[in-house]
Amino acid sequence: MNRMPTPTPTASPWLPRTYAVDEIIEEIPNVRTLRLVPETGTAPPFAPGQFNMVYMPGFGEAAISISSGVHELSALAHTIRAAGDVTGALLRLKPGDQLGLRGPFGRSWPLAQIIGNDVLLVAGGIGLAPLRPAIKYLLANRDNFGRLKLIYGSKTPADLLFQSEFAAWTAAGMEIEATVDRGTSAWKGHIGVVTDFMRPFPGRPGQTSVLTCGPEIMMRFVAREAILLGIDPDDIYVSLERNMKCAMGMCGVCQFGPEFICKDGPVFSFGRVAALMKLEDL
Ligand SMILES: Cc1cc2nc3c(=O)[nH]c(=O)nc-3n(C[C@H](O)[C@H](O)[C@H](O)COP(=O)(O)OP(=O)(O)OC[C@H]3O[C@@H](n4cnc5c(N)ncnc54)[C@H](O)[C@@H]3O)c2cc1C
Ligand code: FES
């Protein structure tokens, strides 16, 4: 068994540690992956689904999930979409530029808990980034899990993240269904929303876990469909996003009912947050 490293935050979780941009990967329009190397030593261990607070001098901090595998500690990947000031500035960085990281923070996907299960991963858009370390972990430990299936949706074929890795993931034992809202003449995959491809359900009753990340409305429909298919809400895991500041459960900026998304999440069982996610409609 490929053991999961024990996540440890930086010496002072308030102080960003200096990293340099080692490589920039153009992923899809408006999204780049920055591979970041620490100025000294190696990056701290983390678990799939955890995030760092990425500090861009002169702009501020943004919560960004780690998108590389847990054993790739010489450089940490962060896959970033330009949404505003901080993320926009991060996407203008060049190789060799410096920035700060503090973390890792938050609860991870419960991979040790779901050993032996079939695992259905459902992602939308950039939501595949926080799931990529989980995918790498599941495939590196393929024999410890049952059927593995990824259903991934985006707006157009050009918006599908990490497409160049799909063949390797399939060869390693992950079934993949990619779907888009709007196809092109060259697109041979599915057209439709991710929930269209959850039937027939790929998992064994009582031995299936669902991990989902993407727009909140998508995760709610995924959870609803999974429950209709007989999955217990506590076997469905969602990764939630809210604005963040301290990332340590102290400032209250990310509060979601009684939960702090930074420290109680970002990964929650749907059973724990279902009522809160519905209340947000009111
Ligand atoms: C745990 C966690 C993990 C994340 N992982 C990633 C990731 O891997 N890649 C990535 O590109 N982004 C990720 N995000 C979202 C990212 O943190 C925000 O896009 C970023 O903070 C926006 O900051 P900004 O200064 O660029 O934009 P701002 O100028 O602050 O905001 C731009 C717009 O985005 C909205 N916004 C800001 N923060 C958030 C947020 N957290 N959730 C939803 N809307 C927000 C604002 O309300 C505004 O409408 C994650 C967020 C969280 C909480
Ligand atoms: S970001 Fe401060 S409590 Fe969560």
Short mmCIF file of C-alpha atoms and ligand atoms in Angstrom, two decimals:
data_model
loop_
_atom_site.label_atom_id
_atom_site.label_comp_id
_atom_site.label_asym_id
_atom_site.label_seq_id
_atom_site.Cartn_x
_atom_site.Cartn_y
_atom_site.Cartn_z
CA MET A 1 0.00 0.00 0.00
CA ASN A 2 1.28 3.40 -1.00
CA ARG A 3 0.97 5.17 2.37
CA MET A 4 -0.72 8.56 2.57
CA PRO A 5 1.68 11.22 3.88
CA THR A 6 0.69 12.94 7.12
CA PRO A 7 -0.33 16.52 6.30
CA THR A 8 1.57 19.16 8.26
CA PRO A 9 1.08 22.91 8.01
CA THR A 10 4.02 25.32 7.64
CA ALA A 11 5.96 26.16 10.85
CA SER A 12 3.70 29.16 11.49
CA PRO A 13 0.42 28.74 9.63
CA TRP A 14 0.16 32.55 9.43
CA LEU A 15 3.47 33.02 7.61
CA PRO A 16 3.66 32.33 3.89
CA ARG A 17 6.72 30.37 2.81
CA THR A 18 8.51 31.52 -0.35
CA TYR A 19 8.12 29.43 -3.50
CA ALA A 20 9.26 30.06 -7.07
CA VAL A 21 7.35 29.29 -10.24
CA ASP A 22 9.17 26.36 -11.82
CA GLU A 23 6.84 25.69 -14.74
CA ILE A 24 3.60 27.08 -16.16
CA ILE A 25 1.24 24.74 -17.99
CA GLU A 26 -1.43 26.30 -20.20
CA GLU A 27 -4.39 24.02 -19.48
CA ILE A 28 -7.53 25.48 -21.03
CA PRO A 29 -8.63 29.06 -21.78
CA ASN A 30 -8.12 31.22 -18.66
CA VAL A 31 -6.69 28.32 -16.60
CA ARG A 32 -3.03 27.56 -15.93
CA THR A 33 -1.23 25.14 -13.67
CA LEU A 34 1.70 26.63 -11.76
CA ARG A 35 4.32 24.15 -10.56
CA LEU A 36 5.85 25.73 -7.48
CA VAL A 37 9.13 24.82 -5.80
CA PRO A 38 10.03 25.90 -2.26
CA GLU A 39 12.96 28.30 -1.94
CA THR A 40 14.51 25.83 0.53
CA GLY A 41 13.79 22.18 1.37
CA THR A 42 10.77 20.29 0.13
CA ALA A 43 7.08 21.10 0.26
CA PRO A 44 5.15 19.87 3.32
CA PRO A 45 3.13 16.65 2.98
CA PHE A 46 -0.53 17.09 2.13
CA ALA A 47 -3.58 14.93 1.53
CA PRO A 48 -5.75 14.92 -1.63
CA GLY A 49 -8.38 17.65 -1.48
CA GLN A 50 -6.41 20.01 0.77
CA PHE A 51 -5.66 23.58 -0.26
CA ASN A 52 -3.00 26.25 0.23
CA MET A 53 -3.46 29.97 0.74
CA VAL A 54 -1.47 31.38 -2.18
CA TYR A 55 -0.06 34.85 -1.49
CA MET A 56 0.54 37.15 -4.42
CA PRO A 57 2.61 40.15 -3.21
CA GLY A 58 0.77 43.41 -3.79
CA PHE A 59 -2.58 41.67 -4.35
CA GLY A 60 -3.39 39.34 -1.44
CA GLU A 61 -4.22 35.68 -0.87
CA ALA A 62 -6.50 33.14 -2.55
CA ALA A 63 -7.41 29.59 -1.50
CA ILE A 64 -6.19 27.20 -4.20
CA SER A 65 -6.36 23.40 -4.07
CA ILE A 66 -3.22 21.37 -4.60
CA SER A 67 -3.62 19.56 -7.92
CA SER A 68 -0.50 17.37 -7.97
CA GLY A 69 -0.07 13.92 -6.45
CA VAL A 70 0.76 13.45 -2.77
CA HIS A 71 4.19 11.97 -3.56
CA GLU A 72 5.23 14.79 -5.91
CA LEU A 73 6.65 17.05 -3.21
CA SER A 74 9.57 18.50 -5.19
CA ALA A 75 7.04 20.83 -6.85
CA LEU A 76 3.41 21.50 -5.89
CA ALA A 77 0.90 22.06 -8.68
CA HIS A 78 -1.90 24.61 -8.32
CA THR A 79 -4.40 24.85 -11.18
CA ILE A 80 -5.81 28.35 -11.25
CA ARG A 81 -8.64 30.08 -13.09
CA ALA A 82 -8.44 33.87 -13.35
CA ALA A 83 -11.53 35.00 -11.40
CA GLY A 84 -10.42 38.37 -10.00
CA ASP A 85 -7.49 40.37 -8.62
CA VAL A 86 -5.37 37.68 -6.93
CA THR A 87 -5.98 34.84 -9.37
CA GLY A 88 -5.61 37.24 -12.32
CA ALA A 89 -2.19 38.34 -10.99
CA LEU A 90 -1.16 34.70 -10.39
CA LEU A 91 -1.87 33.93 -14.02
CA ARG A 92 0.49 36.74 -15.10
CA LEU A 93 3.46 35.19 -13.26
CA LYS A 94 6.47 34.01 -15.27
CA PRO A 95 8.87 31.12 -14.56
CA GLY A 96 11.29 32.14 -11.80
CA ASP A 97 8.86 34.63 -10.19
CA GLN A 98 8.26 34.22 -6.45
CA LEU A 99 5.10 34.00 -4.38
CA GLY A 100 4.06 32.78 -0.91
CA LEU A 101 2.23 29.66 0.22
CA ARG A 102 0.80 28.76 3.60
CA GLY A 103 -0.84 25.46 4.28
CA PRO A 104 -1.86 22.78 3.61
CA PHE A 105 -5.28 23.40 5.13
CA GLY A 106 -8.61 21.64 5.39
CA ARG A 107 -10.04 18.14 5.43
CA SER A 108 -9.19 15.85 2.56
CA TRP A 109 -11.13 13.31 0.52
CA PRO A 110 -11.62 10.30 2.87
CA LEU A 111 -9.56 7.87 0.80
CA ALA A 112 -8.36 5.72 3.72
CA GLN A 113 -11.97 5.30 4.88
CA ILE A 114 -13.26 4.09 1.52
CA ILE A 115 -10.73 1.33 0.82
CA GLY A 116 -12.43 -1.62 -0.84
CA ASN A 117 -15.28 0.47 -2.24
CA ASP A 118 -16.24 1.29 -5.80
CA VAL A 119 -15.58 4.99 -6.27
CA LEU A 120 -17.54 7.29 -8.55
CA LEU A 121 -15.92 10.70 -9.08
CA VAL A 122 -18.06 13.43 -10.61
CA ALA A 123 -16.41 16.71 -11.58
CA GLY A 124 -17.49 19.88 -13.31
CA GLY A 125 -15.13 22.42 -14.90
CA ILE A 126 -12.16 23.36 -12.72
CA GLY A 127 -13.59 21.05 -10.02
CA LEU A 128 -11.40 18.33 -11.52
CA ALA A 129 -8.31 20.07 -10.05
CA PRO A 130 -8.99 19.19 -6.36
CA LEU A 131 -9.91 15.66 -7.47
CA ARG A 132 -6.70 15.06 -9.44
CA PRO A 133 -4.58 14.14 -6.35
CA ALA A 134 -7.36 11.71 -5.35
CA ILE A 135 -7.39 10.18 -8.85
CA LYS A 136 -3.61 9.77 -8.75
CA TYR A 137 -3.83 8.18 -5.30
CA LEU A 138 -6.65 5.78 -6.30
CA LEU A 139 -4.72 4.69 -9.40
CA ALA A 140 -1.42 4.30 -7.52
CA ASN A 141 -3.30 2.01 -5.10
CA ARG A 142 -5.57 0.48 -7.74
CA ASP A 143 -5.77 -2.98 -6.13
CA ASN A 144 -7.24 -1.56 -2.92
CA PHE A 145 -10.38 -0.23 -4.58
CA GLY A 146 -13.23 -1.67 -6.62
CA ARG A 147 -14.53 -0.11 -9.79
CA LEU A 148 -13.28 3.45 -10.42
CA LYS A 149 -15.25 5.78 -12.65
CA LEU A 150 -14.90 9.48 -13.45
CA ILE A 151 -17.75 11.45 -14.99
CA TYR A 152 -16.44 14.85 -16.04
CA GLY A 153 -18.40 17.70 -17.59
CA SER A 154 -17.44 21.07 -19.02
CA LYS A 155 -19.00 23.74 -21.21
CA THR A 156 -17.16 22.82 -24.43
CA PRO A 157 -14.51 20.25 -25.44
CA ALA A 158 -11.85 22.98 -25.20
CA ASP A 159 -12.75 23.47 -21.51
CA LEU A 160 -11.97 19.88 -20.45
CA LEU A 161 -9.05 20.06 -18.02
CA PHE A 162 -6.17 17.52 -17.96
CA GLN A 163 -7.37 15.88 -21.22
CA SER A 164 -3.82 14.82 -22.05
CA GLU A 165 -3.85 12.58 -18.94
CA PHE A 166 -7.11 10.76 -19.68
CA ALA A 167 -5.50 7.96 -21.72
CA ALA A 168 -3.02 7.19 -18.93
CA TRP A 169 -5.77 7.26 -16.29
CA THR A 170 -7.88 4.89 -18.40
CA ALA A 171 -4.92 2.54 -18.91
CA ALA A 172 -4.34 2.53 -15.14
CA GLY A 173 -7.90 1.43 -14.42
CA MET A 174 -10.21 4.48 -14.36
CA GLU A 175 -13.30 4.48 -16.57
CA ILE A 176 -13.90 7.99 -17.91
CA GLU A 177 -17.04 9.56 -19.37
CA ALA A 178 -16.47 13.13 -20.56
CA THR A 179 -19.46 15.26 -21.46
CA VAL A 180 -19.93 18.83 -22.66
CA ASP A 181 -22.80 21.30 -22.86
CA ARG A 182 -21.95 22.30 -26.44
CA GLY A 183 -20.03 20.01 -28.79
CA THR A 184 -18.10 20.75 -31.98
CA SER A 185 -18.02 18.86 -35.28
CA ALA A 186 -14.87 17.07 -34.07
CA TRP A 187 -16.31 16.09 -30.65
CA LYS A 188 -17.05 12.36 -30.41
CA GLY A 189 -17.90 12.29 -26.68
CA HIS A 190 -21.15 12.88 -24.84
CA ILE A 191 -23.34 15.97 -24.80
CA GLY A 192 -25.36 16.52 -21.64
CA VAL A 193 -25.03 17.12 -17.92
CA VAL A 194 -22.96 14.84 -15.67
CA THR A 195 -26.01 13.36 -13.95
CA ASP A 196 -27.19 11.97 -17.33
CA PHE A 197 -24.30 9.47 -17.11
CA MET A 198 -24.80 8.21 -13.54
CA ARG A 199 -27.28 5.54 -14.78
CA PRO A 200 -26.87 2.61 -14.95
CA PHE A 201 -25.10 3.14 -11.67
CA PRO A 202 -21.53 1.82 -11.81
CA GLY A 203 -21.13 0.85 -8.15
CA ARG A 204 -22.10 -1.99 -5.78
CA PRO A 205 -24.97 -1.16 -3.38
CA GLY A 206 -23.59 -0.33 0.06
CA GLN A 207 -19.99 -0.38 -1.20
CA THR A 208 -19.86 2.74 -3.29
CA SER A 209 -18.51 6.18 -2.45
CA VAL A 210 -19.17 9.29 -4.51
CA LEU A 211 -16.64 12.16 -4.57
CA THR A 212 -17.85 15.29 -6.32
CA CYS A 213 -16.42 18.75 -6.96
CA GLY A 214 -17.68 21.52 -9.21
CA PRO A 215 -20.33 24.23 -9.16
CA GLU A 216 -22.48 23.86 -6.03
CA ILE A 217 -25.67 23.41 -8.04
CA MET A 218 -24.03 20.53 -9.93
CA MET A 219 -22.95 18.85 -6.67
CA ARG A 220 -26.50 19.09 -5.33
CA PHE A 221 -27.90 17.37 -8.42
CA VAL A 222 -25.15 14.73 -8.27
CA ALA A 223 -25.98 14.06 -4.61
CA ARG A 224 -29.71 13.93 -5.35
CA GLU A 225 -29.19 11.44 -8.18
CA ALA A 226 -26.82 9.31 -6.07
CA ILE A 227 -29.38 9.20 -3.23
CA LEU A 228 -32.12 8.17 -5.70
CA LEU A 229 -29.76 5.39 -6.80
CA GLY A 230 -29.52 4.14 -3.22
CA ILE A 231 -26.27 5.72 -2.01
CA ASP A 232 -26.27 6.83 1.63
CA PRO A 233 -25.78 10.64 1.96
CA ASP A 234 -22.82 9.92 4.25
CA ASP A 235 -21.09 8.06 1.41
CA ILE A 236 -21.31 11.12 -0.85
CA TYR A 237 -18.55 13.72 -0.41
CA VAL A 238 -18.69 17.29 -1.72
CA SER A 239 -15.94 19.94 -1.74
CA LEU A 240 -17.35 23.38 -0.91
CA GLU A 241 -15.93 26.84 -1.69
CA ARG A 242 -16.42 30.14 0.07
CA ASN A 243 -14.29 33.26 0.38
CA MET A 244 -11.48 32.66 2.87
CA LYS A 245 -9.15 34.76 4.97
CA CYS A 246 -7.40 33.01 7.88
CA ALA A 247 -8.00 29.41 6.64
CA MET A 248 -7.76 28.24 10.27
CA GLY A 249 -11.26 28.60 11.67
CA MET A 250 -10.54 31.90 13.43
CA CYS A 251 -11.97 34.79 11.40
CA GLY A 252 -15.42 33.42 10.50
CA VAL A 253 -15.26 34.63 6.87
CA CYS A 254 -15.97 31.14 5.50
CA GLN A 255 -18.67 30.26 8.03
CA PHE A 256 -21.45 28.06 6.63
CA GLY A 257 -24.09 27.52 9.33
CA PRO A 258 -22.20 25.89 12.21
CA GLU A 259 -19.32 24.82 9.93
CA PHE A 260 -16.12 26.61 8.99
CA ILE A 261 -15.37 25.54 5.45
CA CYS A 262 -11.63 26.11 5.90
CA LYS A 263 -11.19 23.73 8.84
CA ASP A 264 -14.30 21.49 8.93
CA GLY A 265 -14.13 21.19 5.11
CA PRO A 266 -13.67 21.92 2.29
CA VAL A 267 -14.59 18.22 1.92
CA PHE A 268 -17.80 17.30 3.75
CA SER A 269 -20.07 14.30 3.64
CA PHE A 270 -23.29 15.38 1.96
CA GLY A 271 -25.19 14.04 4.98
CA ARG A 272 -23.48 16.67 7.12
CA VAL A 273 -24.20 19.69 4.89
CA ALA A 274 -27.32 18.72 2.90
CA ALA A 275 -29.70 20.81 5.00
CA LEU A 276 -27.36 23.83 4.85
CA MET A 277 -26.92 23.55 1.08
CA LYS A 278 -30.70 23.55 0.65
CA LEU A 279 -31.18 26.46 3.07
CA GLU A 280 -28.99 28.66 0.87
CA ASP A 281 -31.88 28.78 -1.63
CA LEU A 282 -34.16 30.55 0.84
C1 LIG B 1 -11.02 25.47 -0.55
C2 LIG B 1 -10.97 26.24 -1.85
C3 LIG B 1 -10.25 25.72 -2.91
C4 LIG B 1 -10.17 26.42 -4.11
N1 LIG B 1 -9.44 25.88 -5.13
C5 LIG B 1 -9.30 26.57 -6.28
C6 LIG B 1 -8.50 26.05 -7.33
O1 LIG B 1 -7.92 24.95 -7.24
N2 LIG B 1 -8.37 26.80 -8.45
C7 LIG B 1 -9.01 28.02 -8.59
O2 LIG B 1 -8.86 28.66 -9.64
N3 LIG B 1 -9.79 28.52 -7.62
C8 LIG B 1 -9.94 27.83 -6.47
N4 LIG B 1 -10.72 28.36 -5.46
C9 LIG B 1 -11.43 29.63 -5.69
C10 LIG B 1 -10.47 30.79 -5.46
O3 LIG B 1 -10.08 30.81 -4.09
C11 LIG B 1 -11.18 32.11 -5.80
O4 LIG B 1 -11.46 32.13 -7.19
C12 LIG B 1 -10.26 33.27 -5.47
O5 LIG B 1 -10.15 33.43 -4.08
C13 LIG B 1 -10.79 34.54 -6.07
O6 LIG B 1 -9.91 35.59 -5.63
P1 LIG B 1 -9.58 36.81 -6.57
O7 LIG B 1 -8.92 37.87 -5.76
O8 LIG B 1 -8.87 36.36 -7.79
O9 LIG B 1 -11.01 37.28 -7.02
P2 LIG B 1 -11.95 38.34 -6.28
O10 LIG B 1 -11.66 39.66 -6.92
O11 LIG B 1 -11.85 38.22 -4.81
O12 LIG B 1 -13.36 37.75 -6.70
C14 LIG B 1 -13.76 37.50 -8.04
C15 LIG B 1 -15.14 36.87 -7.99
O13 LIG B 1 -15.05 35.55 -7.44
C16 LIG B 1 -15.86 35.44 -6.28
N5 LIG B 1 -15.12 34.60 -5.33
C17 LIG B 1 -14.02 34.92 -4.63
N6 LIG B 1 -13.61 33.89 -3.90
C18 LIG B 1 -14.48 32.89 -4.14
C19 LIG B 1 -14.61 31.57 -3.67
N7 LIG B 1 -13.77 31.04 -2.81
N8 LIG B 1 -15.63 30.83 -4.13
C20 LIG B 1 -16.50 31.33 -5.01
N9 LIG B 1 -16.44 32.57 -5.49
C21 LIG B 1 -15.44 33.34 -5.06
C22 LIG B 1 -16.07 36.84 -5.78
O14 LIG B 1 -17.26 36.95 -5.03
C23 LIG B 1 -16.13 37.62 -7.10
O15 LIG B 1 -17.40 37.52 -7.69
C24 LIG B 1 -10.84 27.66 -4.26
C25 LIG B 1 -11.57 28.19 -3.19
C26 LIG B 1 -11.64 27.48 -2.00
C27 LIG B 1 -12.42 28.05 -0.87
S1 FES B 2 -11.30 31.50 6.61
FE1 FES B 2 -11.24 32.25 8.65
S2 FES B 2 -12.63 30.93 9.66
FE2 FES B 2 -12.44 30.03 7.69
#
